[in-house]
Amino acid sequence: MDCYSWKRGKRRKACFLSLNLTSMMRLTKPTLFTNIPVTCEEKDLPGDLFNQLMRDDPSTVNGAEVLMLGEMLTLPQNFGNIFLGETFSSYISVHNDSNQVVKDILVKVLKPLDVKTKFYNAETDEVFLEAQIQNITTSPMFMEKVSLEPSIMYNVTELNSVSQAGECVSTFRSRAYLQPMDTRQYLYCLKPKKEFAEKAGIIKGVTVIGKLDIVWKTNLGERGRLQTSQLQRMAPGYGDVRLSLEAIPDTVNLEEPFHITCKITNCSERTMDLVLEMCNTNSIHWCGISGRQLGKLHPSSSLCLALTLLSSVQGLQSISGLRLTDTFLKRTYEYDDIAQVCVVSSAIKVES
């Protein structure tokens, strides 16, 4: 719970003062007028009298007079809660019972939503953001919009809808309401922009992803809006040299060569002179010359390699056995379990 004060048009944190609020009336957030319907059957003594009185009552719904809810709105008797992000107006009359001069009026502000985020890093420099939003009020909310405004480094794709018959349908379908204490998960995919893509593998430390923009409506259509602070994530550490896969087939034939494309990035602040070694495993056999000179690789630079290999064992096989040696420092970097590929019998034709 937060407590804020308003002075000269600015909101700031403040301390409580001893005040006697003689009157505090909320001028917004009305409720539907309710009445108690009284009716009887026509054969009873009052006859149609009670029904006629309800039909003449301006607060009842025409044609549905027996409903408790009417067509009129009433201002609430109590002030209720004020939630962060909602607009409200009120009339406040304050009487000071203390011996101090009062300059500020304090209003308690409650948090309507609890937002939790998780980041998942992909090998392709994509970042997946999972946002968990929980309604911590006592009434349902209509979630009008939950979007991610990315930073200048990324483009964002919302993964909260599917395509059906050429139309984009929300994964939540018609369940747009978030009941009290319920939680909903939203998923987003962020990809580095072209001008930042080359540096995505060497970014270190904390990076800014963007901020969430959340818009909702409550019972009678009152709108609320919240924006989170800038979301940050810790960039994964790749060491001095990063090896990633740019292209690899999902399924290959047994004992038939297939091709992969690797990308090597120098994440250090020094120039490297690299040598590539390929070590066979029990199931994966590399085709080509091991100990090949790759040449000098400057800081923040990358190079792509097309490699050929084959598998001698069926099933899901892990690609391992690549070694990069920096001849300047005589340091070797080992890369195992780089990716997995499904190997099937050569009798089963695999489409390329």
mmCIF file of N, CA and C in Angstrom, residues 120-127 199-205 233-244 265-268 272 333-335:
data_model
loop_
_atom_site.group_PDB
_atom_site.id
_atom_site.type_symbol
_atom_site.label_atom_id
_atom_site.label_comp_id
_atom_site.label_asym_id
_atom_site.label_seq_id
_atom_site.Cartn_x
_atom_site.Cartn_y
_atom_site.Cartn_z
ATOM 1 N N TYR A 120 13.679 -15.563 -20.961
ATOM 2 C CA TYR A 120 14.270 -16.794 -21.491
ATOM 3 C C TYR A 120 15.114 -16.415 -22.704
ATOM 4 N N ASN A 121 16.382 -16.792 -22.696
ATOM 5 C CA ASN A 121 17.304 -16.470 -23.786
ATOM 6 C C ASN A 121 17.408 -17.644 -24.750
ATOM 7 N N ALA A 122 17.245 -17.356 -26.046
ATOM 8 C CA ALA A 122 17.364 -18.373 -27.084
ATOM 9 C C ALA A 122 18.742 -18.284 -27.726
ATOM 10 N N GLU A 123 19.148 -19.373 -28.358
ATOM 11 C CA GLU A 123 20.452 -19.405 -29.020
ATOM 12 C C GLU A 123 20.504 -18.480 -30.225
ATOM 13 N N THR A 124 19.345 -18.106 -30.748
ATOM 14 C CA THR A 124 19.292 -17.258 -31.944
ATOM 15 C C THR A 124 19.236 -15.778 -31.600
ATOM 16 N N ASP A 125 19.668 -15.398 -30.389
ATOM 17 C CA ASP A 125 19.671 -14.018 -29.905
ATOM 18 C C ASP A 125 18.276 -13.484 -29.624
ATOM 19 N N GLU A 126 17.254 -14.319 -29.761
ATOM 20 C CA GLU A 126 15.910 -13.892 -29.389
ATOM 21 C C GLU A 126 15.758 -13.955 -27.874
ATOM 22 N N VAL A 127 14.899 -13.088 -27.354
ATOM 23 C CA VAL A 127 14.593 -13.049 -25.929
ATOM 24 C C VAL A 127 13.085 -13.226 -25.771
ATOM 25 N N LYS A 199 25.823 -7.069 -32.888
ATOM 26 C CA LYS A 199 26.409 -6.902 -31.566
ATOM 27 C C LYS A 199 25.640 -7.661 -30.488
ATOM 28 N N ALA A 200 24.578 -8.370 -30.905
ATOM 29 C CA ALA A 200 23.735 -9.044 -29.905
ATOM 30 C C ALA A 200 24.509 -10.090 -29.129
ATOM 31 N N GLY A 201 25.444 -10.773 -29.771
ATOM 32 C CA GLY A 201 26.186 -11.835 -29.096
ATOM 33 C C GLY A 201 27.267 -11.346 -28.159
ATOM 34 N N ILE A 202 27.613 -10.056 -28.225
ATOM 35 C CA ILE A 202 28.697 -9.544 -27.382
ATOM 36 C C ILE A 202 28.191 -8.559 -26.344
ATOM 37 N N ILE A 203 26.869 -8.371 -26.262
ATOM 38 C CA ILE A 203 26.313 -7.485 -25.248
ATOM 39 C C ILE A 203 26.502 -8.110 -23.876
ATOM 40 N N LYS A 204 27.010 -7.346 -22.946
ATOM 41 C CA LYS A 204 27.282 -7.849 -21.612
ATOM 42 C C LYS A 204 26.566 -6.986 -20.578
ATOM 43 N N GLY A 205 26.355 -7.568 -19.401
ATOM 44 C CA GLY A 205 25.755 -6.824 -18.310
ATOM 45 C C GLY A 205 24.251 -6.692 -18.457
ATOM 46 N N ARG A 233 17.174 -7.093 -18.104
ATOM 47 C CA ARG A 233 17.625 -8.482 -17.973
ATOM 48 C C ARG A 233 19.139 -8.518 -18.027
ATOM 49 N N MET A 234 19.686 -9.543 -17.407
ATOM 50 C CA MET A 234 21.130 -9.753 -17.417
ATOM 51 C C MET A 234 21.489 -10.570 -18.655
ATOM 52 N N ALA A 235 22.282 -9.983 -19.534
ATOM 53 C CA ALA A 235 22.668 -10.682 -20.756
ATOM 54 C C ALA A 235 23.462 -11.937 -20.405
ATOM 55 N N PRO A 236 23.201 -13.047 -21.093
ATOM 56 C CA PRO A 236 23.936 -14.283 -20.790
ATOM 57 C C PRO A 236 25.416 -14.149 -21.127
ATOM 58 N N GLY A 237 26.236 -14.803 -20.338
ATOM 59 C CA GLY A 237 27.673 -14.757 -20.585
ATOM 60 C C GLY A 237 28.105 -15.867 -21.533
ATOM 61 N N TYR A 238 28.815 -15.492 -22.596
ATOM 62 C CA TYR A 238 29.260 -16.472 -23.586
ATOM 63 C C TYR A 238 30.766 -16.715 -23.527
ATOM 64 N N GLY A 239 31.472 -16.090 -22.589
ATOM 65 C CA GLY A 239 32.909 -16.249 -22.538
ATOM 66 C C GLY A 239 33.598 -15.424 -23.608
ATOM 67 N N ASP A 240 34.807 -15.814 -23.943
ATOM 68 C CA ASP A 240 35.579 -15.067 -24.937
ATOM 69 C C ASP A 240 35.094 -15.322 -26.357
ATOM 70 N N VAL A 241 34.682 -16.563 -26.624
ATOM 71 C CA VAL A 241 34.269 -16.939 -27.972
ATOM 72 C C VAL A 241 32.885 -17.581 -27.904
ATOM 73 N N ARG A 242 31.988 -17.120 -28.741
ATOM 74 C CA ARG A 242 30.645 -17.698 -28.801
ATOM 75 C C ARG A 242 30.467 -18.457 -30.099
ATOM 76 N N LEU A 243 29.968 -19.687 -29.994
ATOM 77 C CA LEU A 243 29.651 -20.489 -31.171
ATOM 78 C C LEU A 243 28.149 -20.763 -31.177
ATOM 79 N N SER A 244 27.484 -20.368 -32.244
ATOM 80 C CA SER A 244 26.041 -20.582 -32.383
ATOM 81 C C SER A 244 25.755 -21.175 -33.752
ATOM 82 N N THR A 265 31.751 -15.857 -32.904
ATOM 83 C CA THR A 265 31.824 -14.440 -32.544
ATOM 84 C C THR A 265 32.890 -14.247 -31.479
ATOM 85 N N ASN A 266 33.734 -13.248 -31.695
ATOM 86 C CA ASN A 266 34.764 -12.886 -30.728
ATOM 87 C C ASN A 266 34.146 -11.916 -29.718
ATOM 88 N N CYS A 267 33.881 -12.408 -28.501
ATOM 89 C CA CYS A 267 33.263 -11.587 -27.459
ATOM 90 C C CYS A 267 34.286 -10.914 -26.559
ATOM 91 N N SER A 268 35.546 -11.116 -26.819
ATOM 92 C CA SER A 268 36.587 -10.530 -25.976
ATOM 93 C C SER A 268 36.993 -9.167 -26.534
ATOM 94 N N MET A 272 41.949 -12.515 -31.922
ATOM 95 C CA MET A 272 42.251 -13.934 -31.773
ATOM 96 C C MET A 272 42.702 -14.518 -33.112
ATOM 97 N N TYR A 333 38.908 -23.733 -26.558
ATOM 98 C CA TYR A 333 37.500 -23.634 -26.150
ATOM 99 C C TYR A 333 36.757 -24.840 -26.717
ATOM 100 N N GLU A 334 36.102 -25.601 -25.839
ATOM 101 C CA GLU A 334 35.405 -26.818 -26.233
ATOM 102 C C GLU A 334 33.908 -26.566 -26.353
ATOM 103 N N TYR A 335 33.303 -27.155 -27.397
ATOM 104 C CA TYR A 335 31.859 -26.988 -27.643
ATOM 105 C C TYR A 335 31.236 -28.359 -27.870
#
